[in-house]
Tab-separated table of C-alpha atoms and ligand atoms in Angstrom:
chain	number	residue	atom	x	y	z
A	1	MET	CA	1.579	-12.902	67.588
A	2	THR	CA	2.863	-10.443	69.713
A	3	LYS	CA	1.568	-8.965	72.946
A	4	THR	CA	1.345	-5.797	74.878
A	5	ALA	CA	-0.374	-5.350	78.500
A	6	ILE	CA	-0.959	-2.782	80.682
A	7	ALA	CA	-3.349	-2.026	83.186
A	8	GLY	CA	-6.793	-2.320	81.475
A	9	TYR	CA	-4.737	-2.459	78.037
A	10	MET	CA	-3.526	-4.962	75.730
A	11	PHE	CA	-2.500	-4.935	72.306
A	12	SER	CA	-2.427	-8.188	70.319
A	13	ASN	CA	-0.989	-8.603	66.650
A	14	GLU	CA	-1.912	-10.672	64.503
A	15	SER	CA	-1.747	-8.833	61.084
A	16	PRO	CA	-1.490	-10.513	57.995
A	17	GLU	CA	2.416	-10.768	56.735
A	18	SER	CA	3.748	-8.707	53.854
A	19	ALA	CA	3.823	-11.833	51.699
A	20	ASP	CA	-0.056	-11.748	52.162
A	21	PHE	CA	0.409	-8.033	50.229
A	22	TYR	CA	2.630	-9.358	47.818
A	23	ARG	CA	0.494	-12.633	46.511
A	24	GLU	CA	-3.018	-10.791	46.704
A	25	ILE	CA	-1.409	-8.008	44.197
A	26	VAL	CA	0.314	-10.270	42.000
A	27	ASP	CA	-2.767	-12.772	41.520
A	28	GLY	CA	-4.902	-9.618	41.615
A	29	LEU	CA	-2.972	-7.851	38.952
A	30	SER	CA	-2.912	-11.222	37.037
A	31	THR	CA	-6.670	-11.566	36.040
A	32	LEU	CA	-9.039	-9.114	34.191
A	33	PRO	CA	-10.352	-6.810	35.664
A	34	ARG	CA	-7.361	-5.969	37.280
A	35	THR	CA	-8.051	-5.738	41.161
A	36	ILE	CA	-6.223	-4.789	44.373
A	37	PRO	CA	-8.113	-6.046	48.024
A	38	PRO	CA	-8.932	-2.436	49.730
A	39	LYS	CA	-7.690	-3.518	53.191
A	40	TYR	CA	-4.513	-2.261	51.477
A	41	PHE	CA	-5.427	1.158	51.445
A	42	TYR	CA	-4.683	1.181	54.992
A	43	ASP	CA	-1.187	1.423	56.002
A	44	GLU	CA	0.080	4.229	58.365
A	45	GLU	CA	-0.157	6.867	55.235
A	46	GLY	CA	-3.399	5.346	53.977
A	47	SER	CA	-4.906	5.309	57.713
A	48	ARG	CA	-4.275	9.169	57.742
A	49	LEU	CA	-5.182	10.274	54.365
A	50	PHE	CA	-8.545	8.260	55.582
A	51	GLU	CA	-8.700	10.159	58.400
A	52	SER	CA	-8.479	13.515	55.897
A	53	ILE	CA	-10.855	12.479	53.357
A	54	CYS	CA	-13.591	12.239	56.695
A	55	GLU	CA	-13.409	16.191	56.617
A	56	GLN	CA	-13.722	17.310	53.479
A	57	PRO	CA	-16.794	19.246	53.047
A	58	GLU	CA	-17.947	16.850	50.095
A	59	TYR	CA	-17.793	13.705	52.386
A	60	TYR	CA	-21.026	13.217	54.121
A	61	PRO	CA	-21.497	9.963	55.559
A	62	THR	CA	-18.536	10.948	58.551
A	63	ARG	CA	-20.627	14.125	59.679
A	64	THR	CA	-24.315	12.628	59.149
A	65	GLU	CA	-22.935	9.263	61.112
A	66	ILE	CA	-21.315	11.273	64.154
A	67	SER	CA	-24.877	13.270	64.536
A	68	LEU	CA	-26.994	10.095	64.428
A	69	LEU	CA	-24.711	8.509	67.207
A	70	GLU	CA	-25.207	12.096	69.548
A	71	LYS	CA	-28.551	12.110	69.101
A	72	HIS	CA	-29.527	8.639	69.565
A	73	VAL	CA	-26.947	7.646	72.302
A	74	ASP	CA	-29.595	6.914	75.035
A	75	ASP	CA	-32.128	4.792	72.834
A	76	ILE	CA	-28.567	2.570	71.943
A	77	ARG	CA	-27.727	2.115	75.491
A	78	VAL	CA	-31.392	0.977	76.468
A	79	LEU	CA	-30.454	-1.765	73.216
A	80	ALA	CA	-26.956	-2.694	74.241
A	81	GLY	CA	-28.111	-3.231	77.703
A	82	SER	CA	-26.112	-2.667	81.012
A	83	ASP	CA	-23.981	-5.183	80.370
A	84	CYS	CA	-22.190	-5.215	77.094
A	85	CYS	CA	-19.278	-5.427	75.335
A	86	LEU	CA	-18.766	-2.969	72.775
A	87	VAL	CA	-16.086	-4.625	69.361
A	88	GLU	CA	-15.516	-2.136	66.464
A	89	PRO	CA	-13.919	-4.079	63.496
A	90	GLY	CA	-12.128	-1.684	61.385
A	91	SER	CA	-12.079	0.718	64.366
A	92	GLY	CA	-9.656	2.730	62.424
A	93	SER	CA	-9.211	6.378	65.011
A	94	CYS	CA	-11.714	5.232	67.233
A	95	GLU	CA	-13.281	8.723	67.785
A	96	LYS	CA	-16.877	7.255	66.669
A	97	VAL	CA	-16.948	5.259	70.059
A	98	ARG	CA	-16.167	7.933	72.221
A	99	LEU	CA	-19.647	9.389	71.760
A	100	LEU	CA	-20.834	5.955	72.816
A	101	LEU	CA	-18.375	4.799	75.833
A	102	ASP	CA	-19.882	7.171	78.756
A	103	THR	CA	-23.343	6.543	78.610
A	104	LEU	CA	-22.895	2.206	77.473
A	105	ARG	CA	-20.131	2.137	80.265
A	106	PRO	CA	-19.178	-1.067	78.249
A	107	THR	CA	-17.099	-3.415	80.405
A	108	VAL	CA	-14.727	-4.278	77.428
A	109	TYR	CA	-13.586	-2.475	74.307
A	110	VAL	CA	-12.382	-4.599	71.739
A	111	PRO	CA	-11.098	-2.261	68.495
A	112	LEU	CA	-10.071	-4.557	65.847
A	113	ASP	CA	-8.278	-3.020	62.803
A	114	ILE	CA	-5.464	-4.207	60.251
A	115	SER	CA	-3.722	-0.783	60.300
A	116	CYS	CA	-1.604	-2.025	63.351
A	117	GLU	CA	0.166	1.589	64.507
A	118	HIS	CA	-3.056	3.714	63.888
A	119	LEU	CA	-4.793	0.948	65.829
A	120	LYS	CA	-1.872	1.564	68.552
A	121	SER	CA	-2.249	4.821	69.099
A	122	ALA	CA	-5.656	5.336	68.531
A	123	ALA	CA	-6.747	2.322	71.624
A	124	ALA	CA	-3.699	3.165	73.697
A	125	GLY	CA	-5.516	6.979	73.296
A	126	ILE	CA	-8.716	5.537	74.414
A	127	ALA	CA	-7.261	3.343	77.424
A	128	ALA	CA	-5.591	6.473	78.678
A	129	ASP	CA	-9.216	8.840	77.977
A	130	TYR	CA	-11.034	6.162	79.924
A	131	PRO	CA	-9.481	4.372	82.747
A	132	TRP	CA	-12.270	2.727	83.776
A	133	LEU	CA	-12.361	1.053	80.683
A	134	ASP	CA	-10.763	-2.799	79.782
A	135	VAL	CA	-8.963	-2.250	76.280
A	136	HIS	CA	-8.033	-5.278	74.363
A	137	ALA	CA	-7.089	-4.100	70.811
A	138	VAL	CA	-6.133	-6.562	68.648
A	139	CYS	CA	-4.354	-5.976	64.796
A	140	THR	CA	-5.897	-8.358	62.805
A	141	ASP	CA	-7.372	-9.055	59.237
A	142	ILE	CA	-10.900	-8.941	60.213
A	143	THR	CA	-12.202	-11.151	57.085
A	144	SER	CA	-9.818	-13.798	58.444
A	145	GLU	CA	-11.069	-15.965	61.630
A	146	VAL	CA	-11.144	-13.749	64.185
A	147	SER	CA	-11.255	-15.422	67.660
A	148	LEU	CA	-12.083	-13.428	71.050
A	149	SER	CA	-12.122	-15.678	73.736
A	150	PHE	CA	-11.531	-12.487	76.139
A	151	ILE	CA	-14.764	-11.344	75.914
A	152	PRO	CA	-15.804	-11.746	79.331
A	153	ALA	CA	-18.642	-14.830	79.495
A	154	GLN	CA	-21.509	-12.387	81.618
A	155	ALA	CA	-21.441	-9.345	78.860
A	156	THR	CA	-23.381	-9.097	75.882
A	157	PRO	CA	-21.331	-8.325	72.756
A	158	VAL	CA	-22.355	-5.702	71.029
A	159	MET	CA	-20.708	-5.531	67.370
A	160	PHE	CA	-19.968	-1.769	66.392
A	161	TYR	CA	-19.289	-1.389	62.859
A	162	PRO	CA	-19.335	2.434	61.828
A	163	GLY	CA	-18.031	4.335	58.544
A	164	SER	CA	-20.691	2.096	56.225
A	165	SER	CA	-17.354	-0.216	55.406
A	166	ILE	CA	-20.161	-2.915	55.038
A	167	GLY	CA	-20.510	-1.396	51.838
A	168	ASN	CA	-16.984	-2.724	50.888
A	169	PHE	CA	-18.236	-6.181	50.649
A	170	ASP	CA	-20.385	-7.444	47.639
A	171	PRO	CA	-23.700	-8.697	49.053
A	172	GLU	CA	-23.223	-11.879	49.045
A	173	ASP	CA	-19.643	-11.656	50.986
A	174	ALA	CA	-21.147	-8.840	52.939
A	175	VAL	CA	-24.054	-11.545	54.250
A	176	GLU	CA	-20.744	-14.012	55.113
A	177	PHE	CA	-19.276	-11.300	57.104
A	178	LEU	CA	-22.212	-10.194	59.279
A	179	ALA	CA	-22.796	-13.939	59.766
A	180	CYS	CA	-19.238	-13.808	61.334
A	181	LEU	CA	-20.103	-11.118	63.292
A	182	ALA	CA	-23.180	-12.998	64.679
A	183	GLN	CA	-21.117	-15.669	65.204
A	184	ILE	CA	-18.871	-13.306	67.645
A	185	ALA	CA	-21.836	-12.082	69.435
A	186	GLY	CA	-23.978	-15.060	70.330
A	187	ARG	CA	-27.538	-15.287	70.783
A	188	GLY	CA	-29.017	-12.219	72.053
A	189	GLY	CA	-25.748	-10.095	70.913
A	190	GLY	CA	-26.166	-6.641	69.316
A	191	LEU	CA	-25.140	-5.268	66.110
A	192	LEU	CA	-24.794	-1.267	65.977
A	193	ILE	CA	-23.669	-0.712	61.907
A	194	GLY	CA	-23.881	2.719	60.133
A	195	VAL	CA	-25.006	2.073	56.613
A	196	ASP	CA	-24.816	4.521	53.486
A	197	ARG	CA	-28.046	4.626	51.748
A	198	LYS	CA	-28.872	5.439	47.985
A	199	LYS	CA	-29.123	8.848	47.005
A	200	ASP	CA	-28.763	11.531	44.425
A	201	HIS	CA	-25.954	10.027	41.919
A	202	GLU	CA	-23.970	13.875	42.316
A	203	ILE	CA	-23.544	14.104	46.269
A	204	LEU	CA	-21.769	10.304	45.944
A	205	GLN	CA	-19.994	11.288	42.877
A	206	GLN	CA	-18.344	14.355	45.047
A	207	ALA	CA	-18.208	12.409	47.811
A	208	TYR	CA	-15.721	10.496	45.910
A	209	ASN	CA	-14.252	12.663	44.014
A	210	ASP	CA	-13.104	15.732	46.650
A	211	ALA	CA	-12.192	18.538	44.960
A	212	GLY	CA	-9.130	18.858	47.301
A	213	GLY	CA	-7.675	15.790	46.306
A	214	VAL	CA	-7.749	13.446	49.174
A	215	THR	CA	-9.726	10.665	47.984
A	216	ALA	CA	-7.349	10.749	44.933
A	217	ALA	CA	-4.106	10.351	47.051
A	218	PHE	CA	-5.616	7.536	49.345
A	219	ASN	CA	-6.633	5.520	45.944
A	220	LEU	CA	-2.849	6.293	44.530
A	221	ASN	CA	-1.002	5.460	47.965
A	222	LEU	CA	-2.110	1.774	46.958
A	223	LEU	CA	0.582	2.224	44.606
A	224	GLU	CA	2.696	3.903	46.616
A	225	ARG	CA	2.413	1.406	49.706
A	226	ALA	CA	3.271	-1.317	46.717
A	227	ASN	CA	6.750	0.844	45.792
A	228	ARG	CA	6.952	1.210	49.355
A	229	GLU	CA	6.821	-2.602	50.710
A	230	LEU	CA	7.186	-4.503	48.041
A	231	ASP	CA	10.201	-3.688	45.611
A	232	ALA	CA	7.533	-2.495	42.879
A	233	ASP	CA	8.278	0.220	40.555
A	234	PHE	CA	4.919	1.838	39.709
A	235	ASN	CA	4.762	5.144	38.508
A	236	VAL	CA	2.495	6.370	40.378
A	237	ASP	CA	2.419	9.785	38.121
A	238	ALA	CA	1.312	7.438	35.390
A	239	PHE	CA	-2.242	6.494	37.148
A	240	GLU	CA	-5.092	8.972	37.998
A	241	HIS	CA	-8.020	7.860	40.980
A	242	PHE	CA	-11.234	7.204	39.233
A	243	ALA	CA	-14.478	7.273	41.190
A	244	SER	CA	-18.195	6.754	39.687
A	245	TYR	CA	-21.330	5.557	40.661
A	246	ASN	CA	-22.785	2.220	38.899
A	247	SER	CA	-26.196	2.191	39.378
A	248	ALA	CA	-27.051	-1.192	38.111
A	249	ALA	CA	-24.937	-2.551	40.803
A	250	GLY	CA	-25.813	0.548	43.255
A	251	ARG	CA	-22.261	0.959	44.004
A	252	ILE	CA	-19.436	3.633	43.577
A	253	GLU	CA	-16.544	1.810	42.059
A	254	MET	CA	-13.175	3.187	42.723
A	255	HIS	CA	-10.160	2.405	39.834
A	256	LEU	CA	-6.914	3.712	39.105
A	257	ILE	CA	-6.303	4.307	35.571
A	258	SER	CA	-3.321	4.009	33.279
A	259	THR	CA	-2.821	7.152	31.907
A	260	ARG	CA	-0.356	5.578	29.063
A	261	LYS	CA	1.164	2.642	27.535
A	262	GLN	CA	3.816	1.366	30.345
A	263	THR	CA	5.056	-2.018	32.184
A	264	VAL	CA	5.248	-2.449	35.799
A	265	ASN	CA	7.366	-4.811	37.528
A	266	ILE	CA	6.689	-6.116	41.166
A	267	ASP	CA	9.598	-8.328	42.422
A	268	GLY	CA	10.285	-9.610	39.049
A	269	HIS	CA	6.874	-10.234	37.516
A	270	CYS	CA	5.657	-7.832	34.712
A	271	PHE	CA	2.277	-6.060	33.894
A	272	ASP	CA	1.847	-4.872	31.148
A	273	PHE	CA	-0.529	-1.753	30.832
A	274	ASN	CA	-2.192	0.382	28.231
A	275	ALA	CA	-3.417	4.045	28.469
A	276	GLY	CA	-7.172	3.434	30.224
A	277	ASP	CA	-6.460	0.543	31.496
A	278	SER	CA	-7.920	-0.044	35.223
A	279	ILE	CA	-7.451	-1.577	38.230
A	280	HIS	CA	-10.031	-1.898	40.474
A	281	THR	CA	-9.452	-1.476	44.037
A	282	GLU	CA	-12.955	-0.712	45.999
A	283	ASN	CA	-16.568	-1.332	45.590
A	284	SER	CA	-18.516	0.836	47.725
A	285	TYR	CA	-22.150	-0.985	47.992
A	286	LYS	CA	-25.654	1.907	48.480
A	287	TYR	CA	-28.157	0.527	50.292
A	288	THR	CA	-31.623	1.601	51.170
A	289	ASP	CA	-32.953	0.558	54.513
A	290	GLU	CA	-35.064	-2.816	52.960
A	291	GLU	CA	-32.085	-3.786	51.193
A	292	PHE	CA	-29.970	-3.627	54.109
A	293	THR	CA	-31.999	-4.868	56.650
A	294	THR	CA	-32.950	-8.301	54.443
A	295	LEU	CA	-29.065	-8.795	53.982
A	296	ALA	CA	-28.899	-8.768	57.871
A	297	GLU	CA	-31.653	-11.355	58.440
A	298	GLN	CA	-30.030	-14.088	56.243
A	299	ALA	CA	-27.125	-13.561	58.111
A	300	GLY	CA	-28.828	-14.266	61.505
A	301	PHE	CA	-30.183	-10.754	63.005
A	302	THR	CA	-33.457	-9.427	63.798
A	303	PRO	CA	-33.588	-5.720	63.100
A	304	CYS	CA	-34.672	-3.528	66.201
A	305	GLU	CA	-34.243	0.350	65.244
A	306	ILE	CA	-33.124	2.348	62.583
A	307	TRP	CA	-32.455	5.848	62.865
A	308	SER	CA	-31.746	8.597	59.427
A	309	ASP	CA	-31.038	12.015	59.507
A	310	SER	CA	-34.113	14.514	57.675
A	311	ASP	CA	-32.070	14.164	54.356
A	312	GLY	CA	-32.108	10.738	54.499
A	313	LEU	CA	-28.133	10.311	53.473
A	314	PHE	CA	-27.176	7.790	56.008
A	315	SER	CA	-28.957	5.309	58.546
A	316	LEU	CA	-27.833	3.672	61.628
A	317	HIS	CA	-29.306	0.065	62.470
A	318	PHE	CA	-29.438	-1.483	65.795
A	319	LEU	CA	-30.104	-5.901	65.192
A	320	ARG	CA	-29.896	-8.312	67.601
A	321	VAL	CA	-28.752	-11.627	67.144
A	322	SER	CA	-31.722	-13.867	66.094
B	1	LIG	C1	-13.692	3.056	55.982
B	1	LIG	S1	-12.266	3.306	57.726
B	1	LIG	C2	-13.884	2.817	58.677
B	1	LIG	C3	-13.162	3.798	60.059
B	1	LIG	C4	-14.294	4.292	61.108
B	1	LIG	N1	-14.535	2.861	61.636
B	1	LIG	C5	-14.701	4.758	60.564
B	1	LIG	O1	-16.019	4.364	60.469
B	1	LIG	O2	-14.148	5.889	60.923
B	1	LIG	C6	-12.050	1.245	57.359
B	1	LIG	C7	-11.191	1.143	58.656
B	1	LIG	O3	-11.224	-0.763	58.563
B	1	LIG	C8	-9.965	-0.940	58.550
B	1	LIG	N2	-10.277	-1.879	57.621
B	1	LIG	C9	-10.330	-2.397	56.297
B	1	LIG	N3	-10.621	-3.431	56.183
B	1	LIG	C10	-9.941	-4.458	57.092
B	1	LIG	C11	-9.083	-5.770	57.437
B	1	LIG	N4	-9.619	-6.702	56.136
B	1	LIG	N5	-9.290	-6.195	58.356
B	1	LIG	C12	-9.111	-5.536	59.689
B	1	LIG	N6	-8.967	-3.619	59.202
B	1	LIG	C13	-9.670	-3.235	58.031
B	1	LIG	C14	-9.440	0.192	58.497
B	1	LIG	O4	-7.604	0.065	58.641
B	1	LIG	C15	-9.887	1.821	58.529
B	1	LIG	O5	-9.515	1.769	59.723
């Protein structure tokens, strides 16, 4: 673990090793259906591509969630209380939290992300722009055990989990992850979370198949990353992006489809693909408010408030640890 500290700003690096990426990709490609965990999308290039996805006209979640945060920030302040500490798993560019900071005035802000360089610059930007705020950034895998011993005892932790990232977990894993957030927040602590709703399938199809091809580039970057970091020899031109709504499962699925018969080598391991074979790279579950509330209750939260846009695309939930 490495640490960097300047007044009001601390950065700790507990990021996974590249050996974990190697092990998980080899394991994921060795069994059917072939998978690669979505957390590996986010190297520096993947984080940059994700930000570009957020700007695509078809990708409604980011702008919808931003408008909900702007509209309801005063209500959020009342629920968060006067002495809160904001902890943001998967903080990305840390842009959304900027909509909360001046109103909530937390004592500490703790962004957590797996994409180290991106986190470093985003968190340093927050520390520079909000000199009154203590920023303690941790580069870590939030699905592993995270200990935040530096949260002040008198502060009420409020977990901030925007971006509908909860949809990347299967529902049972989502309950387990939410229970971990509840444990970090402790009794009386809060959770402000963005959840993408079930909706017209065409809107979903378009959001994950933008005309600019940015989501496709984001998906394919996973293979480029394996070539860069793991001595793999994926022919990226021989795979294509595929995203589709699986209505039975209530989720968007993203895959990389082999366009021809080919063999891929990853540091001595060979993987054979026929044309049409898939690597499943991401799920993004969509929830009605009732479905999400049920999951959150199983994880130990009590719902307090739900805000949604007039088109019913996206919901922002505030919940409290029971
Ligand atoms: C969908 S983006 C959302 C970013 C931001 N929260 C937003 O709402 O725009 C997911 C973020 O979570 C991070 N992430 C994904 N899996 C992670 C993991 N297992 N541990 C830590 N961070 C993770 C990514 O690096 C990325 O910044």
